[in-house]
Structures are given as C-alpha cells and as structure tokens.
Amino acid sequence: MFDDMVDIHSHALWGMDDGARYFEESMDLCFMAEESGTKTLFLTPHLIYWNQAETLYDVREEKVEELAGMLEVNGADIEVKKGFEILCDDDIFNVKYFKPYTLNESRYILIEFDFFKSNENDVTSWCNYLSSFGLVPIIAHPERYRFVLDDATCIERLSGNGVLFQINAGSPAGMFGRREAEISCGMLNSGYVDFIGSDAHDLFSRNTDIYACMEMYPEFIDEVLLKKAAVFNPKVILNDEPYSPERFDYISNI
Ligand SMILES: [Fe+2]
C-alpha cells in the first residue's frame, strides 16, 4: 500500500522483553517490515522498572548496533531507530531525566499504562509531568485501555492536553477485538491517529507486516489520513520537529 512507512513501535529487538527472543528473529522481523513497505523501524523495548533503565539503555545500544550492522551486510533497505515503550505509573514522578529513553532521543516519548487499572485522571497527570520537561507524550495503543473502551471521549480531552496517539496496525483490522476496531477506525477517520505502530512481538500473530493489516481495513478508512499517520507524521520524530495535529471531528459518537 505504502512503500515508505515508519513503524514507531516494535519489540523486534531480541532478548530485551517479551518480544523477539533471538537475533535471527530480529533479523526476520526487519526483513518482514521491509517487505511490507516499512523503511524505518523503531525498536522500542518495554521499560517497566526505572532502576533497570540505565542497564537496558546500554544493552539496547550494543544490540541495535549489531542488528544494524548485519542488516547492512545483508543489503536490507530498512533503517532501525532506537526508543523505548515506557510503562507509566506514579513512579514516574521520581524520574527527572527522560531524554535517553525517548524516540530517537527526540522530544517524543512513547508511553503505555496498565491496561485495566489506569484511568483518565492518572494518565493526564503523568502526561502533564512529561510535558513539563518539554516532552511530547505519545500514548501507545490508546484503543486498548479499559478506560478508553468505556468512554472514548477521553481521547478528545487528552488530545486537548497536548497528547498524541499511536494506534496498533492490527486494531482497525479487528485483531484486538470489535470495540478496539471501532475506536481505532473512528480515531483514524477523525484525525486522532498521529502514528501507526506494529507493536510487533513475534513473527506470527503480532508481527511487522503492517501491509497485511491494512489490507483488512474497512473500505471507509480515509487513505489520506492513513498515509499521514503511517508515512508523513513520523518524520517529525526523526527530525525532532514540532508537530500540530489536525483533528477534524468529535469522536463522541464512536
Ligand atoms: Fe508495545
């Protein structure tokens, strides 16, 4: 569908979390992404405990270098970039320095929360805290949290607070459930999807083949907005540029 996508969310770096387990799996996930039309793949291991952050950072540096080197040797037409997916809870208030853990060490920071226990108030406080450091929070897969599934209008309020959104490529295709599909499709068509990510964990169910997911999207999905999210918007992360989202509609009726 698109041949120059940027996938801002994957667990394709081996041995870091519950994603890829072996170096070969990482290589195959990169080749799969390339085949699917992804030109840039962010490797974003989970960062769950802050007391492990420095060690994770060092290990990630070494592994990304090794992976990038082998991709080059093999002539792969894909670039890998560094990031983390940061699990936010109240511990985040003890952290004062986030730059090494952002996407491509830019102002953009990819965050997630407990799927069931998180709520709009807590998420707003964590995002405000991150914004106070000049960072721009990107909420990973908003369509999957209980509090969003219960009341999707919170997406509008969070957006009004300067937060951006990355949906999972599989969500509009129904990979995570019917309500998740409704919300992600509604967000897409009303301009509330800033980025798309595979959130790939393995070569099977949740992989780096974004094209295969897009082939299953309903026909009413706005292709122009889809291309913005998959191809154009991520450039602001790569260039560490400011970005003002264009929201078109209310999503209260999702
Ligand atoms: Fe993830």
XYZ file of C-alpha atoms and ligand atoms in Angstrom:
255
model
C 0.000 0.000 0.000
C 2.728 2.476 1.027
C 6.405 1.831 0.368
C 7.938 4.317 2.806
C 6.300 3.737 6.162
C 7.794 4.463 9.564
C 6.793 1.958 12.234
C 7.302 3.763 15.552
C 6.596 0.836 17.874
C 8.027 -2.683 17.889
C 9.517 -5.276 20.206
C 11.735 -6.599 17.450
C 14.999 -6.257 19.395
C 15.833 -9.678 20.734
C 16.189 -10.591 24.386
C 15.005 -7.268 25.812
C 11.422 -8.076 26.808
C 8.526 -10.327 25.773
C 9.236 -9.609 22.088
C 11.793 -11.237 19.781
C 13.861 -13.924 21.530
C 16.768 -14.484 19.167
C 18.968 -12.405 16.906
C 17.672 -14.324 13.858
C 14.103 -13.456 14.863
C 15.049 -9.773 14.973
C 16.558 -10.032 11.505
C 13.455 -11.786 10.150
C 11.170 -9.155 11.713
C 13.220 -6.439 9.993
C 13.057 -8.238 6.637
C 9.317 -8.711 7.085
C 8.910 -4.980 7.805
C 10.967 -4.081 4.732
C 8.850 -6.359 2.566
C 5.721 -4.737 3.972
C 6.805 -1.233 2.960
C 8.431 -0.046 6.191
C 11.586 1.983 5.585
C 12.239 2.873 9.217
C 11.568 0.606 12.157
C 11.731 1.824 15.742
C 12.914 -0.755 18.249
C 11.028 0.073 21.439
C 11.559 -2.481 24.224
C 9.360 -2.181 27.303
C 10.869 -0.029 30.039
C 8.976 -1.063 33.156
C 11.330 -0.549 36.112
C 13.336 2.648 36.298
C 16.093 1.034 38.361
C 16.872 -1.054 35.244
C 16.757 1.861 32.819
C 20.497 2.528 32.537
C 21.350 -1.126 32.028
C 18.595 -1.528 29.440
C 19.878 1.548 27.653
C 23.410 0.114 27.437
C 22.262 -3.309 26.282
C 19.989 -1.740 23.682
C 22.882 0.364 22.312
C 25.001 -2.739 21.736
C 22.211 -4.818 20.240
C 20.950 -2.123 17.868
C 24.474 -1.619 16.587
C 24.864 -5.353 15.990
C 21.483 -5.602 14.253
C 22.013 -2.510 12.095
C 25.438 -3.820 11.058
C 24.070 -7.192 9.997
C 21.161 -5.575 8.126
C 23.633 -3.505 6.178
C 25.812 -6.523 5.391
C 22.706 -8.266 4.084
C 21.711 -5.295 1.940
C 18.423 -4.680 3.755
C 16.675 -1.484 2.718
C 15.457 -0.611 6.193
C 16.810 1.614 8.922
C 16.399 0.805 12.607
C 15.917 3.543 15.203
C 16.058 3.464 18.970
C 13.343 4.046 21.520
C 11.559 2.565 24.495
C 7.926 1.982 25.368
C 7.698 3.341 28.880
C 5.174 1.940 31.331
C 3.891 4.899 33.351
C 2.717 4.740 36.926
C 3.297 7.078 39.881
C 6.992 6.050 39.987
C 7.465 8.314 37.006
C 7.271 11.322 39.337
C 10.680 10.285 40.759
C 12.333 10.459 37.343
C 13.839 13.781 36.298
C 15.750 12.896 33.145
C 13.998 11.236 30.212
C 15.980 12.139 27.099
C 17.874 8.820 26.691
C 14.577 6.962 26.770
C 12.643 8.936 24.153
C 12.148 8.021 20.486
C 15.408 8.622 18.619
C 16.385 10.802 21.636
C 13.894 13.421 20.419
C 11.184 15.303 22.340
C 8.708 12.487 21.565
C 8.250 9.809 24.228
C 6.253 6.584 23.742
C 4.250 5.622 26.824
C 1.854 2.904 27.919
C -0.124 2.111 31.066
C -1.716 -0.775 32.893
C -4.483 -1.941 30.541
C -7.054 -2.399 33.299
C -6.092 -0.206 36.252
C -5.177 3.041 34.501
C -7.688 5.892 34.378
C -8.021 9.255 32.657
C -7.002 11.316 35.701
C -3.777 9.406 36.344
C -2.894 9.369 32.653
C -3.463 13.135 32.470
C -1.141 13.712 35.470
C 1.623 11.503 34.033
C 1.349 13.228 30.637
C 1.397 16.676 32.268
C 4.508 15.680 34.203
C 6.266 14.571 30.998
C 5.141 17.745 29.191
C 6.682 19.839 31.987
C 10.085 18.599 30.731
C 9.292 19.801 27.197
C 8.473 16.266 26.079
C 5.544 15.267 23.865
C 3.823 12.123 25.153
C 2.660 9.614 22.548
C 0.171 7.162 24.006
C 0.746 3.680 22.606
C -2.401 1.835 21.502
C -4.994 4.063 23.252
C -7.723 1.867 21.724
C -6.734 -0.983 24.049
C -7.132 0.565 27.530
C -10.189 -0.253 29.630
C -10.853 3.409 30.466
C -10.847 4.330 26.752
C -13.030 1.378 25.778
C -15.510 2.526 28.440
C -15.541 6.185 27.335
C -13.768 7.073 24.087
C -14.484 10.793 24.566
C -11.419 10.903 26.864
C -9.344 10.784 23.639
C -10.550 14.316 22.837
C -9.709 15.604 26.314
C -6.251 14.012 26.297
C -5.622 15.447 22.851
C -6.653 18.898 24.087
C -3.953 18.450 26.689
C -1.247 18.063 24.014
C -1.049 14.279 23.935
C -0.523 12.328 20.683
C -1.745 8.862 19.771
C -0.266 5.750 18.127
C -2.711 3.004 17.248
C -1.673 -0.571 16.617
C -1.740 -1.546 12.946
C -3.810 -4.610 13.810
C -6.552 -2.717 15.646
C -8.620 -1.373 12.704
C -8.374 -4.880 11.227
C -10.085 -6.296 14.326
C -7.036 -8.083 15.703
C -7.692 -6.916 19.272
C -11.497 -7.025 19.310
C -14.568 -5.319 17.906
C -14.638 -2.285 20.206
C -10.898 -1.733 19.677
C -11.564 -1.792 15.914
C -14.423 0.708 16.214
C -12.382 3.111 18.297
C -9.242 2.913 16.153
C -11.234 3.322 12.911
C -13.159 6.256 14.397
C -9.917 7.846 15.575
C -8.332 7.375 12.151
C -11.145 8.969 10.196
C -11.467 11.922 12.566
C -7.759 12.752 12.546
C -6.930 11.427 16.021
C -4.329 8.908 14.884
C -0.932 10.566 14.754
C 1.129 7.422 14.228
C 0.765 3.739 13.426
C 2.889 1.055 15.006
C 3.029 -2.673 14.529
C 3.739 -3.302 18.241
C 5.282 -6.471 16.795
C 6.285 -9.104 19.338
C 6.961 -12.129 17.124
C 6.810 -13.393 13.559
C 3.309 -14.781 13.940
C 0.267 -13.098 15.455
C 1.593 -9.583 16.047
C 4.384 -9.086 13.535
C 5.904 -6.274 11.478
C 3.727 -6.834 8.399
C 1.687 -3.621 8.580
C 0.607 -4.010 4.947
C -1.146 -7.299 5.740
C -3.137 -5.496 8.466
C -4.018 -2.582 6.191
C -5.364 -4.980 3.588
C -8.010 -5.967 6.125
C -9.090 -2.390 6.986
C -12.706 -1.489 6.228
C -13.256 0.408 2.987
C -14.451 3.558 4.755
C -10.969 4.239 6.182
C -9.643 7.542 4.842
C -6.491 6.650 2.913
C -5.091 10.180 3.021
C -5.245 10.247 6.815
C -3.857 6.721 6.960
C -0.882 7.733 4.849
C -0.282 10.773 7.056
C -0.072 8.550 10.117
C 1.975 5.777 8.517
C 4.340 7.813 6.346
C 4.420 11.575 6.913
C 3.786 12.331 10.585
C 6.658 10.173 11.912
C 9.137 12.458 10.107
C 8.638 14.944 12.939
C 10.097 12.353 15.315
C 13.015 11.571 13.011
C 13.797 15.287 12.651
C 12.794 16.223 16.214
C 10.494 18.908 14.849
C 7.361 20.405 16.390
C 4.042 18.953 15.263
C 0.474 20.242 15.480
C -2.135 17.577 14.956
C -5.167 18.330 12.805
C -8.296 16.926 14.403
C -11.357 17.019 12.148
C -14.286 15.878 14.143
C -15.620 14.924 17.503
C -15.299 11.287 18.305
C -18.028 11.268 20.933
C -20.246 9.076 18.781
C -17.805 6.179 18.485
Fe 4.348 -2.424 22.814
